[in-house]
Coordinates of C-alpha atoms in Angstrom, one line a residue:
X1 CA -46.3 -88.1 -129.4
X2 CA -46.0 -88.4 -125.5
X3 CA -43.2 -87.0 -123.5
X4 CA -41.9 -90.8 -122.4
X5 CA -42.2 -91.7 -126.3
X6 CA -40.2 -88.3 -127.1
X7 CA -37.7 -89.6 -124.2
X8 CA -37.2 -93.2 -125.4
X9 CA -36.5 -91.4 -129.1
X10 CA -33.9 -90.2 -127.6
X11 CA -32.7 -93.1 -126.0
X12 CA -32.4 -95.1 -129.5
X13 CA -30.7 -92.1 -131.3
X14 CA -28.1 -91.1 -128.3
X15 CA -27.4 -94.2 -125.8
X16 CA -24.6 -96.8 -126.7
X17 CA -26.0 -99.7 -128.4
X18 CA -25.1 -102.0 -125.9
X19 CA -27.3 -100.5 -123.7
X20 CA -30.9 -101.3 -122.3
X21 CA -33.5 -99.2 -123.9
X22 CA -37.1 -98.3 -122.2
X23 CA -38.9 -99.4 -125.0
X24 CA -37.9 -102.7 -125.5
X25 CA -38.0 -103.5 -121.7
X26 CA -39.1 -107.3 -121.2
X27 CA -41.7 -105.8 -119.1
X28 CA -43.5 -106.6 -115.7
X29 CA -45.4 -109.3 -114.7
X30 CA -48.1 -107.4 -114.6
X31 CA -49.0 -105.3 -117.9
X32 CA -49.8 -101.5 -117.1
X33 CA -50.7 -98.8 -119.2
X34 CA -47.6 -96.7 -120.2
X35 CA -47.1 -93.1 -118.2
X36 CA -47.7 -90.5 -120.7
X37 CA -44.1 -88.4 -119.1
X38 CA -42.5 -91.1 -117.9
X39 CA -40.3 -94.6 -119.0
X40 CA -40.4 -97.8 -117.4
X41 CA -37.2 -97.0 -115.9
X42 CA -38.0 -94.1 -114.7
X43 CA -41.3 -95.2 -113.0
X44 CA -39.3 -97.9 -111.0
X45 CA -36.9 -95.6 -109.7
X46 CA -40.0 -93.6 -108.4
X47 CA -42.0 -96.7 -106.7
X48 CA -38.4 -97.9 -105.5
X49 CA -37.8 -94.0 -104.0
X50 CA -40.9 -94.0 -102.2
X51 CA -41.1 -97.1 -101.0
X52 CA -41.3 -97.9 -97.0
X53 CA -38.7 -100.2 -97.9
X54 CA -36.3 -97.5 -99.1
X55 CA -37.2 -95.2 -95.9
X56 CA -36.1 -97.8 -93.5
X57 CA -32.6 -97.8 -94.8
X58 CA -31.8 -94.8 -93.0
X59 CA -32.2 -96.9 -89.4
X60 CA -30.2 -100.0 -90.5
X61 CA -26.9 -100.6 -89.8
X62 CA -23.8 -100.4 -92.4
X63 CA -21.1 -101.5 -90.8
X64 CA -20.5 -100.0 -87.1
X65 CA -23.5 -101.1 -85.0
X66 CA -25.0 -98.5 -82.9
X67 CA -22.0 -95.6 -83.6
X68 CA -21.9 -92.5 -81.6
X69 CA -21.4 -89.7 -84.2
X70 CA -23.5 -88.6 -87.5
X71 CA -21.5 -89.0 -89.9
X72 CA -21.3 -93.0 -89.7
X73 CA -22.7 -94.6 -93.1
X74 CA -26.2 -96.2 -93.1
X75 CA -27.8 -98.6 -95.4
X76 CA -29.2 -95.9 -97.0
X77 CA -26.3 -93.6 -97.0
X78 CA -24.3 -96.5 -98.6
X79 CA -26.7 -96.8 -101.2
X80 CA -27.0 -93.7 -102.4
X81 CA -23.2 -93.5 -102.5
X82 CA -23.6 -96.5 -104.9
X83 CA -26.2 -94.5 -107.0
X84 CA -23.9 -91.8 -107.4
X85 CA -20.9 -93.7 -108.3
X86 CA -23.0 -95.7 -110.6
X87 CA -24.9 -93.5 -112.2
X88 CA -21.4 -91.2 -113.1
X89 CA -20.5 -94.3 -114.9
X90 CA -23.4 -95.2 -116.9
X91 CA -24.0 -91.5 -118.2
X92 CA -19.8 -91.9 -119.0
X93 CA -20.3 -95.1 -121.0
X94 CA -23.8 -93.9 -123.0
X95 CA -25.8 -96.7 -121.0
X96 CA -29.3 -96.1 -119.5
X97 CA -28.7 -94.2 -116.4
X98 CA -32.4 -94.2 -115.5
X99 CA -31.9 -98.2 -115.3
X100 CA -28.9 -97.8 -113.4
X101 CA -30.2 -95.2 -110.9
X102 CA -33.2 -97.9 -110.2
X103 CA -31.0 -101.0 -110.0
X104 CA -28.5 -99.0 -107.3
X105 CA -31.6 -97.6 -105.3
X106 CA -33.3 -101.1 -104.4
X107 CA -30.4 -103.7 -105.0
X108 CA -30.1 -103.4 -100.4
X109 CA -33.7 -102.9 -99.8
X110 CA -33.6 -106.6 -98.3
X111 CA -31.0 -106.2 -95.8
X112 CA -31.5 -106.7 -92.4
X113 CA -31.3 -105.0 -88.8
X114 CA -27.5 -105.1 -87.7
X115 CA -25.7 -105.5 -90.9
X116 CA -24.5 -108.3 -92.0
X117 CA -24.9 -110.1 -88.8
X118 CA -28.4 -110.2 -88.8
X119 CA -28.2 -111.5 -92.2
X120 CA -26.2 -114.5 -91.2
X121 CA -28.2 -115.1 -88.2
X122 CA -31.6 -115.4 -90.2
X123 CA -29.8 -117.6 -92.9
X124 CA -28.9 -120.0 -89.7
X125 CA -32.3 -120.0 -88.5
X126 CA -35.0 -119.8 -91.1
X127 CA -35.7 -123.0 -92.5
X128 CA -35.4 -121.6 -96.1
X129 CA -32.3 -119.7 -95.2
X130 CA -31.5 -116.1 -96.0
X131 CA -29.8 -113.8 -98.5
X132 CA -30.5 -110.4 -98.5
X133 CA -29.9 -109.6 -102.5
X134 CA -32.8 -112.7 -102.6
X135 CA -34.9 -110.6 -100.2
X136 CA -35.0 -107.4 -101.8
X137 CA -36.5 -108.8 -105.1
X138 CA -39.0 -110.3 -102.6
X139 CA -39.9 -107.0 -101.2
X140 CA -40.3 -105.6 -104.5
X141 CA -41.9 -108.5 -105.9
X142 CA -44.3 -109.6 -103.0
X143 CA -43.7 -107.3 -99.4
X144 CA -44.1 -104.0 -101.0
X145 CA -47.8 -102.5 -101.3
X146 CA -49.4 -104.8 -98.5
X147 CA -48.4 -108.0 -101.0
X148 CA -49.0 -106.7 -104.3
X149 CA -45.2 -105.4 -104.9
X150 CA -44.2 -102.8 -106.9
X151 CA -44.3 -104.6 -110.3
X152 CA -41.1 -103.5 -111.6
X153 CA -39.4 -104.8 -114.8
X154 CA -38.0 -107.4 -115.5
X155 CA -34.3 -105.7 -115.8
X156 CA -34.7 -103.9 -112.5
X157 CA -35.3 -106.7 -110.6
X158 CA -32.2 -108.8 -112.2
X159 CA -30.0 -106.2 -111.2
X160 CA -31.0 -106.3 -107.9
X161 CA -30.6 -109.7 -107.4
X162 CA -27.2 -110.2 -109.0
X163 CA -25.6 -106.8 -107.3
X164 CA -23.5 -110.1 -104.8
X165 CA -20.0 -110.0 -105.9
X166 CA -21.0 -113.6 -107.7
X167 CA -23.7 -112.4 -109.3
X168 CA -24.0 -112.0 -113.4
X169 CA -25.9 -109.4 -114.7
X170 CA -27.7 -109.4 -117.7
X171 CA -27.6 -105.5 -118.8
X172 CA -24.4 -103.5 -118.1
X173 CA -26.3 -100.8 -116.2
X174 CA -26.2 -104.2 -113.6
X175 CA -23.1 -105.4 -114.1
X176 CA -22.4 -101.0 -113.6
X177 CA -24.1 -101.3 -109.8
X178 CA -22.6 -104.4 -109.1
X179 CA -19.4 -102.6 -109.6
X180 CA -20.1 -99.8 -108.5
X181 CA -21.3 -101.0 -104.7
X182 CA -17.7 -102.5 -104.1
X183 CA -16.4 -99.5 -105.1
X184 CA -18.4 -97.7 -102.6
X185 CA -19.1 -100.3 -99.6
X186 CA -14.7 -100.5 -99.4
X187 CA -13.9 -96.9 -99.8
X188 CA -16.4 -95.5 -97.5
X189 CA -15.7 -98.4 -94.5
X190 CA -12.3 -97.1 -95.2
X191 CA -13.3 -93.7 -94.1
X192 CA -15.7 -95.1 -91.4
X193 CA -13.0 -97.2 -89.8
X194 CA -10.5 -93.8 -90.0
X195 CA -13.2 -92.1 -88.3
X196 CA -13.6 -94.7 -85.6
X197 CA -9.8 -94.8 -85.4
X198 CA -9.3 -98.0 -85.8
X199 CA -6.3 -97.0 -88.1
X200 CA -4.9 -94.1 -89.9
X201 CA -4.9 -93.9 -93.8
X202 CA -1.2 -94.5 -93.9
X203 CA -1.4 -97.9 -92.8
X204 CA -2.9 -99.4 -95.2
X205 CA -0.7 -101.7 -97.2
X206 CA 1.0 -99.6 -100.0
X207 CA 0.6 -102.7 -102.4
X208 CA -2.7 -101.9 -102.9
X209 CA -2.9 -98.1 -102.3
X210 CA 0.1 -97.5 -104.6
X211 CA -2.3 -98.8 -107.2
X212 CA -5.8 -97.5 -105.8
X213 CA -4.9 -94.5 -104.5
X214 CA -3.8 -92.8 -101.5
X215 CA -7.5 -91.4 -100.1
X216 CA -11.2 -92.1 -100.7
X217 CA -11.4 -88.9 -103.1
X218 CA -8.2 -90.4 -104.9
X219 CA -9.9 -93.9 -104.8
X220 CA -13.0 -93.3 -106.2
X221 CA -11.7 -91.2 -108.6
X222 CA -9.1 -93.9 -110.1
X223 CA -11.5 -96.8 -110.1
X224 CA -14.6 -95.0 -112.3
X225 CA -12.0 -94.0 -114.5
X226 CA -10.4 -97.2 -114.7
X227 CA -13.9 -98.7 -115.6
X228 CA -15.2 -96.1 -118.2
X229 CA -11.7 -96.3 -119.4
X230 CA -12.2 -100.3 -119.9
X231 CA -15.4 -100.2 -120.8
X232 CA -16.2 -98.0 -123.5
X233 CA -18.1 -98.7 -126.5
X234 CA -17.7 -102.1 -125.8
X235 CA -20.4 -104.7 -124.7
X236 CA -19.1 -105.7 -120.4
X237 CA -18.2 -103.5 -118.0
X238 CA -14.7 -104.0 -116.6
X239 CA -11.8 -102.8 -114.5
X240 CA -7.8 -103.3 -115.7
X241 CA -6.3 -106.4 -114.5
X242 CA -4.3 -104.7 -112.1
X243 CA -6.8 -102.5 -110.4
X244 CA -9.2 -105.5 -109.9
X245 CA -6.8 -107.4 -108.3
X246 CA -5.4 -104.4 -105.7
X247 CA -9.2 -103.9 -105.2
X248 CA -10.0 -107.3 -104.1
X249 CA -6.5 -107.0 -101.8
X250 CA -7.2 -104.2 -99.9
X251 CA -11.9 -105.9 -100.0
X252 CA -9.5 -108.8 -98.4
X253 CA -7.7 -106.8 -96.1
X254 CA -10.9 -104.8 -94.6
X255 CA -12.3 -108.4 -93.5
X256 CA -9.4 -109.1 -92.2
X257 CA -8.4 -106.0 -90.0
X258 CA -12.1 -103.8 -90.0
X259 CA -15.0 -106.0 -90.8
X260 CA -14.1 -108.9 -88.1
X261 CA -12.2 -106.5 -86.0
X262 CA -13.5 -105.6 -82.1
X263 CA -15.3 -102.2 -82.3
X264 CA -18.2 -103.3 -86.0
X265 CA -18.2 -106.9 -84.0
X266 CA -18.2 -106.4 -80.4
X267 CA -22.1 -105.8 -80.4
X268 CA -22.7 -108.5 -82.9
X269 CA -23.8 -111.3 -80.8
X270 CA -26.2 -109.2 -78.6
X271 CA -27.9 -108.0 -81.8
X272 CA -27.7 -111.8 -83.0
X273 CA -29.3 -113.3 -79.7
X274 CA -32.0 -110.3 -79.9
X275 CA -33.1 -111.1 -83.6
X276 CA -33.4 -114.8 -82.6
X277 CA -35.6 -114.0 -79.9
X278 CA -37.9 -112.1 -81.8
X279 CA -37.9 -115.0 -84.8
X280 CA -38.9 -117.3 -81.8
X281 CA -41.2 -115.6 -80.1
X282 CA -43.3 -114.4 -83.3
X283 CA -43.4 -117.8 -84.2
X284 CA -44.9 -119.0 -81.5
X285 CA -47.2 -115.9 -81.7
X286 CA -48.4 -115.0 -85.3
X287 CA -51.2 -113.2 -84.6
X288 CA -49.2 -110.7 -83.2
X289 CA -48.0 -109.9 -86.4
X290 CA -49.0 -106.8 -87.9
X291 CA -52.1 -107.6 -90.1
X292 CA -50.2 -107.6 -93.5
X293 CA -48.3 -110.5 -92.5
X294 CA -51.2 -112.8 -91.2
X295 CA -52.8 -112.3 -94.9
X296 CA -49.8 -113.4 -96.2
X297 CA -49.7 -116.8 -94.6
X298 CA -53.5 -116.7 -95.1
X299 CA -52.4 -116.7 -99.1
X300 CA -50.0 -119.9 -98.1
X301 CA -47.1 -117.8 -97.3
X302 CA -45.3 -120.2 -94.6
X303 CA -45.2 -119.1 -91.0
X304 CA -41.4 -119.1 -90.8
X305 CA -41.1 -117.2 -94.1
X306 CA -43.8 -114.6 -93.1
X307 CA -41.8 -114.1 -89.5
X308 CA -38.5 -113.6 -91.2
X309 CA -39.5 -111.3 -93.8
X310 CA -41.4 -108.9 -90.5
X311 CA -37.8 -109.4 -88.8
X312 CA -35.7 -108.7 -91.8
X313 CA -37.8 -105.3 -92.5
X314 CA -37.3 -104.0 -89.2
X315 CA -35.0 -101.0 -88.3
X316 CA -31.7 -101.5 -85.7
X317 CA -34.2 -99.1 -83.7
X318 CA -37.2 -100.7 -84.6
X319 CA -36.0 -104.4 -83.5
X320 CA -34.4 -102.8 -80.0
X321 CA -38.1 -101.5 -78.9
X322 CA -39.5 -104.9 -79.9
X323 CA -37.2 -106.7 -78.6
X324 CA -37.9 -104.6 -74.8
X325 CA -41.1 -104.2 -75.3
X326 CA -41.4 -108.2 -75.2
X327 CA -39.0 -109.1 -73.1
X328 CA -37.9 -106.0 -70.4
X329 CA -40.2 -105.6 -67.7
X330 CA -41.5 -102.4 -67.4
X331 CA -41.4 -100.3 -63.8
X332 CA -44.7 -99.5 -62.3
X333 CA -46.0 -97.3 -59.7
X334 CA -48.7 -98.5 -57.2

């Protein structure tokens, strides 16, 4: 017997039975031979963590474009906030916390330069719009790899694309992460927004906080024991009535008063206007696309497609060079 088939053993006789065991994975779209230490789940979490995908999330954008100071979240900070949170859960609850660990680490591998503003600005301009929980199944499906993808399973790539607030996923470890980001996308722009001192923790309204809790430690702490609280030994994953609705208040609020306000958005539109001139001037130039992009619209990948995905990988830092490269001129000595 190998080490993965001692592992998934182990699975049947310890995990909750409502949750999603290696060995009876729908699979990939591609058959491999099994690892000999390792379980499907396990293996995704690995291609996922070293991924180029996955490295690029350290240079995008959470929240607060371009911040001045280190301790400002990134995409990939974010998301291995979610991990954590996630993964404290589905260990709680008995579910597959191999499964869960993947879903968390790729469900934002789509996400754009700038945050969500260069996610709205390529869903106004591409053709076939964007979404950025769409996109990162496409990276792992078809960018990864130079177009081969990562071939993950089937319940990997579900959770990644319904991590969206509307989303419905089918195992709990994905209903777990789509929790579980919330939970960790409001608390830490709480802390960011603090930080940038764009209000004190005391002002935030009491109708919610009274029920949430009165700091991110506090915060966190209530709402993943809330959900393992709710959730145990049953077949969903849920928060109390009360605690989801104080939770959407204060989401609400932070659009309101952070996520619209001055200092996230008063860069927005530079960083919009840049990423447009980049679509625009790629598409009018393709074969200055790196090589793995031209062999995708070689394979009938549609120039517009092809441009957006190139611009939706690229770093904040990344798209600035391009962007002067192309369009700043240059001094010169005679």
């Amino acid at each position: 017997m190998t080490v993965r088939q001692t592992m998934e053993r182990l699975e049947e006789q310890y995990l909750s039975p409502y949750a999603s065991f290696s060995s009876r994975s729908k699979g990939r779209d591609r058959q491999e031979v099994p690892c000999d230490i390792r379980t499907d789940y396990q293996r995704d979490r690995d291609r996922i963590l070293h991924s180029k995908s996955f490295r690029r999330l350290k240079h995008k954008t959470q929240v607060f474009l371009s911040p001045e100071g280190d301790h400002y979240r990134t995409r990939l900070t974010h998301t291995l906030e979610v991990s954590q949170i996630a993964r404290t859960i589905s260990k709680s609850l008995r579910l597959n916390e191999d499964l869960t660990e993947a879903i968390a680490l790729g469900h934002d591998l789509g996400h754009t330069p700038f945050g969500h503003s260069g996610e709205h600005v390529l869903n106004r301009i591409c053709p076939d719009g964007f979404a950025h929980y769409e996109q990162s199944v496409r990276v792992v499906e078809r960018l990864e790899k130079d177009g081969e993808g990562l071939n993950l399973t089937w319940e990997v790539r579900d959770g990644i694309m319904n991590h969206r607030t509307s989303g419905h996923p089918s195992t709990l470890e994905g209903a777990v992460v789509r929790l579980s980001d919330k939970i960790a996308y409001i608390n830490h722009d709480i802390d960011d927004a603090i930080r940038a001192k764009l209000f004190v923790e005391e002002e935030l309204p009491a109708q919610f906080t009274d029920v949430l809790g009165h700091s991110v430690r506090e915060r966190l702490n209530l709402a993943i024991h809330d959900i393992i609280a709710n959730s145990l030994d049953k077949p969903q994953v849920l928060m109390s009535p009360g605690m989801e609705e104080a939770m959407k208040g204060l989401r609400q609020w932070m659009f309101d008063n952070v996520y619209c306000s001055d200092i996230p958005k008063g860069e927005e539109d530079k960083a919009q206007h840049l990423l447009i001139f980049l679509y625009q001037y790629y598409c009018c130039h393709v074969d200055q696309l790196p090589n793995e992009y031209q062999v995708m619209m070689g394979l009938g990948e549609k120039k517009e497609r092809v441009v957006c995905d190139y611009i939706a990988g690229m770093s904040d830092r990344y798209a600035i060079d391009k962007f002067e490269e192309l369009f700043i001129p240059r001094a010169w000595k005679a």
